[in-house]
């Protein structure tokens, strides 16, 4: 990972500390703190995207399950 210029950041809990990495864990509340606030937003968007894909997979699997397993039994 590329080293960054040490920068002072403030966590949501109010704890202030210096980081030289893109992501760091707050020593007080153990929540992730980002070097760049924009990155935090980007990370949140990524999380929503992952949830979307996950929901899609679950829906697809449910569909497959109903089509292949439940429907043949129903036709008897
Ligand atoms: Zn904190």
PDB file of N, CA and C and ligand atoms in Angstrom:
ATOM      1  N   UNK A   1       0.845  -1.196   0.000  1.00  0.00           N
ATOM      2  CA  UNK A   1       0.000   0.000   0.000  1.00  0.00           C
ATOM      3  C   UNK A   1       0.885   1.251   0.000  1.00  0.00           C
ATOM      4  N   UNK A   2       0.468   2.212  -0.778  1.00  0.00           N
ATOM      5  CA  UNK A   2       1.242   3.456  -0.906  1.00  0.00           C
ATOM      6  C   UNK A   2       1.156   4.265   0.376  1.00  0.00           C
ATOM      7  N   UNK A   3       2.321   4.792   0.810  1.00  0.00           N
ATOM      8  CA  UNK A   3       2.359   5.613   2.020  1.00  0.00           C
ATOM      9  C   UNK A   3       1.864   7.007   1.701  1.00  0.00           C
ATOM     10  N   UNK A   4       1.063   7.546   2.578  1.00  0.00           N
ATOM     11  CA  UNK A   4       0.520   8.886   2.379  1.00  0.00           C
ATOM     12  C   UNK A   4       1.144   9.850   3.373  1.00  0.00           C
ATOM     13  N   UNK A   5       1.003  11.119   3.077  1.00  0.00           N
ATOM     14  CA  UNK A   5       1.504  12.140   4.000  1.00  0.00           C
ATOM     15  C   UNK A   5       0.658  12.079   5.267  1.00  0.00           C
ATOM     16  N   UNK A   6       1.286  11.970   6.442  1.00  0.00           N
ATOM     17  CA  UNK A   6       0.490  11.897   7.673  1.00  0.00           C
ATOM     18  C   UNK A   6      -0.468  13.076   7.780  1.00  0.00           C
ATOM     19  N   UNK A   7      -1.672  12.769   8.134  1.00  0.00           N
ATOM     20  CA  UNK A   7      -2.720  13.791   8.183  1.00  0.00           C
ATOM     21  C   UNK A   7      -3.571  13.570   9.419  1.00  0.00           C
ATOM     22  N   UNK A   8      -4.001  14.692  10.021  1.00  0.00           N
ATOM     23  CA  UNK A   8      -4.822  14.559  11.215  1.00  0.00           C
ATOM     24  C   UNK A   8      -6.288  14.447  10.810  1.00  0.00           C
ATOM     25  N   UNK A   9      -6.927  13.419  11.305  1.00  0.00           N
ATOM     26  CA  UNK A   9      -8.337  13.214  10.996  1.00  0.00           C
ATOM     27  C   UNK A   9      -9.128  13.085  12.286  1.00  0.00           C
ATOM     28  N   UNK A  10     -10.430  13.338  12.174  1.00  0.00           N
ATOM     29  CA  UNK A  10     -11.289  13.202  13.346  1.00  0.00           C
ATOM     30  C   UNK A  10     -12.338  12.133  13.097  1.00  0.00           C
ATOM     31  N   UNK A  11     -12.464  11.257  14.036  1.00  0.00           N
ATOM     32  CA  UNK A  11     -13.436  10.181  13.954  1.00  0.00           C
ATOM     33  C   UNK A  11     -14.819  10.726  14.307  1.00  0.00           C
ATOM     34  N   UNK A  12     -15.851  10.001  13.976  1.00  0.00           N
ATOM     35  CA  UNK A  12     -17.219  10.405  14.291  1.00  0.00           C
ATOM     36  C   UNK A  12     -17.429  10.531  15.807  1.00  0.00           C
ATOM     37  N   UNK A  13     -16.661   9.772  16.565  1.00  0.00           N
ATOM     38  CA  UNK A  13     -16.791   9.802  18.024  1.00  0.00           C
ATOM     39  C   UNK A  13     -16.059  10.988  18.630  1.00  0.00           C
ATOM     40  N   UNK A  14     -15.309  11.742  17.811  1.00  0.00           N
ATOM     41  CA  UNK A  14     -14.615  12.925  18.303  1.00  0.00           C
ATOM     42  C   UNK A  14     -13.142  12.715  18.572  1.00  0.00           C
ATOM     43  N   UNK A  15     -12.661  11.506  18.483  1.00  0.00           N
ATOM     44  CA  UNK A  15     -11.266  11.191  18.719  1.00  0.00           C
ATOM     45  C   UNK A  15     -10.432  11.648  17.524  1.00  0.00           C
ATOM     46  N   UNK A  16      -9.380  12.428  17.794  1.00  0.00           N
ATOM     47  CA  UNK A  16      -8.536  12.943  16.726  1.00  0.00           C
ATOM     48  C   UNK A  16      -7.187  12.258  16.751  1.00  0.00           C
ATOM     49  N   UNK A  17      -6.696  11.850  15.595  1.00  0.00           N
ATOM     50  CA  UNK A  17      -5.386  11.225  15.518  1.00  0.00           C
ATOM     51  C   UNK A  17      -4.803  11.368  14.118  1.00  0.00           C
ATOM     52  N   UNK A  18      -3.511  11.044  13.992  1.00  0.00           N
ATOM     53  CA  UNK A  18      -2.811  11.203  12.729  1.00  0.00           C
ATOM     54  C   UNK A  18      -2.722   9.857  12.021  1.00  0.00           C
ATOM     55  N   UNK A  19      -3.041   9.846  10.733  1.00  0.00           N
ATOM     56  CA  UNK A  19      -2.956   8.595   9.975  1.00  0.00           C
ATOM     57  C   UNK A  19      -2.110   8.812   8.721  1.00  0.00           C
ATOM     58  N   UNK A  20      -1.482   7.772   8.249  1.00  0.00           N
ATOM     59  CA  UNK A  20      -0.719   7.836   7.000  1.00  0.00           C
ATOM     60  C   UNK A  20      -1.128   6.690   6.080  1.00  0.00           C
ATOM     61  N   UNK A  21      -2.314   6.189   6.320  1.00  0.00           N
ATOM     62  CA  UNK A  21      -2.856   5.125   5.486  1.00  0.00           C
ATOM     63  C   UNK A  21      -4.241   5.545   4.996  1.00  0.00           C
ATOM     64  N   UNK A  22      -4.733   4.849   3.965  1.00  0.00           N
ATOM     65  CA  UNK A  22      -6.040   5.205   3.410  1.00  0.00           C
ATOM     66  C   UNK A  22      -7.157   4.930   4.415  1.00  0.00           C
ATOM     67  N   UNK A  23      -6.983   3.843   5.130  1.00  0.00           N
ATOM     68  CA  UNK A  23      -8.007   3.467   6.094  1.00  0.00           C
ATOM     69  C   UNK A  23      -7.344   3.118   7.412  1.00  0.00           C
ATOM     70  N   UNK A  24      -7.988   3.471   8.473  1.00  0.00           N
ATOM     71  CA  UNK A  24      -7.447   3.218   9.789  1.00  0.00           C
ATOM     72  C   UNK A  24      -8.603   2.957  10.747  1.00  0.00           C
ATOM     73  N   UNK A  25      -8.306   2.237  11.814  1.00  0.00           N
ATOM     74  CA  UNK A  25      -9.358   1.959  12.787  1.00  0.00           C
ATOM     75  C   UNK A  25      -9.197   2.866  13.989  1.00  0.00           C
ATOM     76  N   UNK A  26     -10.283   3.480  14.395  1.00  0.00           N
ATOM     77  CA  UNK A  26     -10.259   4.373  15.552  1.00  0.00           C
ATOM     78  C   UNK A  26      -9.910   3.556  16.798  1.00  0.00           C
ATOM     79  N   UNK A  27      -8.995   4.128  17.593  1.00  0.00           N
ATOM     80  CA  UNK A  27      -8.567   3.413  18.800  1.00  0.00           C
ATOM     81  C   UNK A  27      -9.620   3.472  19.909  1.00  0.00           C
ATOM     82  N   UNK A  28     -10.515   4.461  19.822  1.00  0.00           N
ATOM     83  CA  UNK A  28     -11.516   4.649  20.877  1.00  0.00           C
ATOM     84  C   UNK A  28     -12.780   3.823  20.633  1.00  0.00           C
ATOM     85  N   UNK A  29     -13.302   3.893  19.408  1.00  0.00           N
ATOM     86  CA  UNK A  29     -14.586   3.236  19.160  1.00  0.00           C
ATOM     87  C   UNK A  29     -14.476   2.118  18.116  1.00  0.00           C
ATOM     88  N   UNK A  30     -13.281   1.882  17.594  1.00  0.00           N
ATOM     89  CA  UNK A  30     -13.003   0.779  16.658  1.00  0.00           C
ATOM     90  C   UNK A  30     -13.772   0.859  15.344  1.00  0.00           C
ATOM     91  N   UNK A  31     -14.208   2.050  14.970  1.00  0.00           N
ATOM     92  CA  UNK A  31     -14.887   2.191  13.686  1.00  0.00           C
ATOM     93  C   UNK A  31     -13.874   2.669  12.642  1.00  0.00           C
ATOM     94  N   UNK A  32     -14.086   2.337  11.364  1.00  0.00           N
ATOM     95  CA  UNK A  32     -13.106   2.717  10.350  1.00  0.00           C
ATOM     96  C   UNK A  32     -13.092   4.224  10.101  1.00  0.00           C
ATOM     97  N   UNK A  33     -11.884   4.749   9.958  1.00  0.00           N
ATOM     98  CA  UNK A  33     -11.699   6.172   9.673  1.00  0.00           C
ATOM     99  C   UNK A  33     -10.926   6.261   8.369  1.00  0.00           C
ATOM    100  N   UNK A  34     -11.379   7.103   7.463  1.00  0.00           N
ATOM    101  CA  UNK A  34     -10.752   7.199   6.145  1.00  0.00           C
ATOM    102  C   UNK A  34      -9.912   8.452   6.012  1.00  0.00           C
ATOM    103  N   UNK A  35      -8.815   8.303   5.293  1.00  0.00           N
ATOM    104  CA  UNK A  35      -7.902   9.404   5.050  1.00  0.00           C
ATOM    105  C   UNK A  35      -8.634  10.507   4.310  1.00  0.00           C
ATOM    106  N   UNK A  36      -9.392  10.094   3.327  1.00  0.00           N
ATOM    107  CA  UNK A  36     -10.144  11.022   2.497  1.00  0.00           C
ATOM    108  C   UNK A  36     -11.630  10.830   2.766  1.00  0.00           C
ATOM    109  N   UNK A  37     -12.323  11.925   3.066  1.00  0.00           N
ATOM    110  CA  UNK A  37     -13.756  11.798   3.346  1.00  0.00           C
ATOM    111  C   UNK A  37     -14.524  11.307   2.132  1.00  0.00           C
ATOM    112  N   UNK A  38     -14.045  11.678   0.929  1.00  0.00           N
ATOM    113  CA  UNK A  38     -14.701  11.227  -0.300  1.00  0.00           C
ATOM    114  C   UNK A  38     -14.658   9.706  -0.387  1.00  0.00           C
ATOM    115  N   UNK A  39     -13.564   9.152   0.099  1.00  0.00           N
ATOM    116  CA  UNK A  39     -13.397   7.698   0.054  1.00  0.00           C
ATOM    117  C   UNK A  39     -14.415   7.006   0.945  1.00  0.00           C
ATOM    118  N   UNK A  40     -14.752   7.663   2.041  1.00  0.00           N
ATOM    119  CA  UNK A  40     -15.740   7.107   2.962  1.00  0.00           C
ATOM    120  C   UNK A  40     -17.073   6.970   2.240  1.00  0.00           C
ATOM    121  N   UNK A  41     -17.433   8.027   1.482  1.00  0.00           N
ATOM    122  CA  UNK A  41     -18.670   8.026   0.724  1.00  0.00           C
ATOM    123  C   UNK A  41     -18.618   6.923  -0.345  1.00  0.00           C
ATOM    124  N   UNK A  42     -17.484   6.860  -1.024  1.00  0.00           N
ATOM    125  CA  UNK A  42     -17.299   5.861  -2.069  1.00  0.00           C
ATOM    126  C   UNK A  42     -17.457   4.453  -1.489  1.00  0.00           C
ATOM    127  N   UNK A  43     -16.894   4.259  -0.310  1.00  0.00           N
ATOM    128  CA  UNK A  43     -16.971   2.968   0.352  1.00  0.00           C
ATOM    129  C   UNK A  43     -18.417   2.624   0.668  1.00  0.00           C
ATOM    130  N   UNK A  44     -19.183   3.634   1.092  1.00  0.00           N
ATOM    131  CA  UNK A  44     -20.594   3.418   1.408  1.00  0.00           C
ATOM    132  C   UNK A  44     -21.350   2.990   0.161  1.00  0.00           C
ATOM    133  N   UNK A  45     -21.065   3.665  -0.955  1.00  0.00           N
ATOM    134  CA  UNK A  45     -21.708   3.304  -2.222  1.00  0.00           C
ATOM    135  C   UNK A  45     -21.368   1.871  -2.596  1.00  0.00           C
ATOM    136  N   UNK A  46     -20.139   1.491  -2.405  1.00  0.00           N
ATOM    137  CA  UNK A  46     -19.699   0.130  -2.693  1.00  0.00           C
ATOM    138  C   UNK A  46     -20.480  -0.867  -1.849  1.00  0.00           C
ATOM    139  N   UNK A  47     -20.711  -0.521  -0.589  1.00  0.00           N
ATOM    140  CA  UNK A  47     -21.436  -1.406   0.316  1.00  0.00           C
ATOM    141  C   UNK A  47     -22.858  -1.595  -0.192  1.00  0.00           C
ATOM    142  N   UNK A  48     -23.489  -0.510  -0.647  1.00  0.00           N
ATOM    143  CA  UNK A  48     -24.855  -0.596  -1.174  1.00  0.00           C
ATOM    144  C   UNK A  48     -24.855  -1.482  -2.421  1.00  0.00           C
ATOM    145  N   UNK A  49     -23.835  -1.323  -3.268  1.00  0.00           N
ATOM    146  CA  UNK A  49     -23.717  -2.122  -4.483  1.00  0.00           C
ATOM    147  C   UNK A  49     -23.603  -3.612  -4.145  1.00  0.00           C
ATOM    148  N   UNK A  50     -22.779  -3.915  -3.150  1.00  0.00           N
ATOM    149  CA  UNK A  50     -22.594  -5.314  -2.731  1.00  0.00           C
ATOM    150  C   UNK A  50     -23.906  -5.883  -2.210  1.00  0.00           C
ATOM    151  N   UNK A  51     -24.647  -5.078  -1.434  1.00  0.00           N
ATOM    152  CA  UNK A  51     -25.942  -5.527  -0.919  1.00  0.00           C
ATOM    153  C   UNK A  51     -26.908  -5.787  -2.073  1.00  0.00           C
ATOM    154  N   UNK A  52     -26.866  -4.908  -3.085  1.00  0.00           N
ATOM    155  CA  UNK A  52     -27.730  -5.073  -4.248  1.00  0.00           C
ATOM    156  C   UNK A  52     -27.452  -6.369  -4.966  1.00  0.00           C
ATOM    157  N   UNK A  53     -26.175  -6.667  -5.202  1.00  0.00           N
ATOM    158  CA  UNK A  53     -25.785  -7.905  -5.872  1.00  0.00           C
ATOM    159  C   UNK A  53     -26.212  -9.097  -5.026  1.00  0.00           C
ATOM    160  N   UNK A  54     -26.012  -8.999  -3.744  1.00  0.00           N
ATOM    161  CA  UNK A  54     -26.363 -10.072  -2.818  1.00  0.00           C
ATOM    162  C   UNK A  54     -27.864 -10.353  -2.869  1.00  0.00           C
ATOM    163  N   UNK A  55     -28.659  -9.288  -2.848  1.00  0.00           N
ATOM    164  CA  UNK A  55     -30.114  -9.443  -2.922  1.00  0.00           C
ATOM    165  C   UNK A  55     -30.518 -10.072  -4.249  1.00  0.00           C
ATOM    166  N   UNK A  56     -29.848  -9.662  -5.325  1.00  0.00           N
ATOM    167  CA  UNK A  56     -30.118 -10.228  -6.648  1.00  0.00           C
ATOM    168  C   UNK A  56     -29.859 -11.722  -6.661  1.00  0.00           C
ATOM    169  N   UNK A  57     -28.751 -12.128  -6.074  1.00  0.00           N
ATOM    170  CA  UNK A  57     -28.381 -13.552  -6.024  1.00  0.00           C
ATOM    171  C   UNK A  57     -29.420 -14.331  -5.217  1.00  0.00           C
ATOM    172  N   UNK A  58     -29.842 -13.773  -4.086  1.00  0.00           N
ATOM    173  CA  UNK A  58     -30.843 -14.432  -3.237  1.00  0.00           C
ATOM    174  C   UNK A  58     -32.160 -14.604  -4.009  1.00  0.00           C
ATOM    175  N   UNK A  59     -32.566 -13.544  -4.706  1.00  0.00           N
ATOM    176  CA  UNK A  59     -33.803 -13.606  -5.498  1.00  0.00           C
ATOM    177  C   UNK A  59     -33.687 -14.674  -6.575  1.00  0.00           C
ATOM    178  N   UNK A  60     -32.544 -14.706  -7.253  1.00  0.00           N
ATOM    179  CA  UNK A  60     -32.304 -15.677  -8.314  1.00  0.00           C
ATOM    180  C   UNK A  60     -32.346 -17.110  -7.763  1.00  0.00           C
ATOM    181  N   UNK A  61     -31.681 -17.313  -6.636  1.00  0.00           N
ATOM    182  CA  UNK A  61     -31.648 -18.645  -6.021  1.00  0.00           C
ATOM    183  C   UNK A  61     -33.048 -19.075  -5.590  1.00  0.00           C
ATOM    184  N   UNK A  62     -33.840 -18.121  -5.063  1.00  0.00           N
ATOM    185  CA  UNK A  62     -35.213 -18.426  -4.665  1.00  0.00           C
ATOM    186  C   UNK A  62     -36.015 -18.848  -5.888  1.00  0.00           C
ATOM    187  N   UNK A  63     -35.820 -18.130  -6.994  1.00  0.00           N
ATOM    188  CA  UNK A  63     -36.515 -18.428  -8.246  1.00  0.00           C
ATOM    189  C   UNK A  63     -36.159 -19.830  -8.730  1.00  0.00           C
ATOM    190  N   UNK A  64     -34.851 -20.138  -8.723  1.00  0.00           N
ATOM    191  CA  UNK A  64     -34.373 -21.458  -9.157  1.00  0.00           C
ATOM    192  C   UNK A  64     -34.977 -22.545  -8.265  1.00  0.00           C
ATOM    193  N   UNK A  65     -34.970 -22.264  -6.962  1.00  0.00           N
ATOM    194  CA  UNK A  65     -35.500 -23.214  -5.989  1.00  0.00           C
ATOM    195  C   UNK A  65     -36.971 -23.505  -6.264  1.00  0.00           C
ATOM    196  N   UNK A  66     -37.745 -22.449  -6.473  1.00  0.00           N
ATOM    197  CA  UNK A  66     -39.183 -22.599  -6.737  1.00  0.00           C
ATOM    198  C   UNK A  66     -39.397 -23.334  -8.055  1.00  0.00           C
ATOM    199  N   UNK A  67     -38.664 -22.941  -9.095  1.00  0.00           N
ATOM    200  CA  UNK A  67     -38.838 -23.528 -10.428  1.00  0.00           C
ATOM    201  C   UNK A  67     -38.439 -25.005 -10.460  1.00  0.00           C
ATOM    202  N   UNK A  68     -37.309 -25.350  -9.858  1.00  0.00           N
ATOM    203  CA  UNK A  68     -36.773 -26.699  -9.981  1.00  0.00           C
ATOM    204  C   UNK A  68     -37.221 -27.673  -8.903  1.00  0.00           C
ATOM    205  N   UNK A  69     -37.487 -27.162  -7.705  1.00  0.00           N
ATOM    206  CA  UNK A  69     -37.791 -28.071  -6.607  1.00  0.00           C
ATOM    207  C   UNK A  69     -39.261 -28.031  -6.228  1.00  0.00           C
ATOM    208  N   UNK A  70     -39.832 -26.836  -6.070  1.00  0.00           N
ATOM    209  CA  UNK A  70     -41.212 -26.745  -5.605  1.00  0.00           C
ATOM    210  C   UNK A  70     -42.195 -27.064  -6.720  1.00  0.00           C
ATOM    211  N   UNK A  71     -41.996 -26.514  -7.910  1.00  0.00           N
ATOM    212  CA  UNK A  71     -42.946 -26.705  -9.018  1.00  0.00           C
ATOM    213  C   UNK A  71     -43.124 -28.181  -9.399  1.00  0.00           C
ATOM    214  N   UNK A  72     -42.087 -29.006  -9.560  1.00  0.00           N
ATOM    215  CA  UNK A  72     -42.316 -30.423  -9.871  1.00  0.00           C
ATOM    216  C   UNK A  72     -43.152 -31.142  -8.836  1.00  0.00           C
ATOM    217  N   UNK A  73     -42.986 -30.809  -7.568  1.00  0.00           N
ATOM    218  CA  UNK A  73     -43.767 -31.435  -6.509  1.00  0.00           C
ATOM    219  C   UNK A  73     -45.228 -31.019  -6.569  1.00  0.00           C
ATOM    220  N   UNK A  74     -45.438 -29.736  -6.952  1.00  0.00           N
ATOM    221  CA  UNK A  74     -46.789 -29.188  -7.020  1.00  0.00           C
ATOM    222  C   UNK A  74     -47.605 -29.851  -8.134  1.00  0.00           C
ATOM    223  N   UNK A  75     -46.908 -30.330  -9.174  1.00  0.00           N
ATOM    224  CA  UNK A  75     -47.630 -30.869 -10.328  1.00  0.00           C
ATOM    225  C   UNK A  75     -48.115 -32.301 -10.105  1.00  0.00           C
ATOM    226  N   UNK A  76     -47.663 -32.912  -9.012  1.00  0.00           N
ATOM    227  CA  UNK A  76     -48.108 -34.288  -8.751  1.00  0.00           C
ATOM    228  C   UNK A  76     -49.522 -34.316  -8.169  1.00  0.00           C
TER     229      UNK A  76
HETATM  230 ZN1  LIG B   1     -13.856   6.763  17.092  1.00  0.00          ZN
END
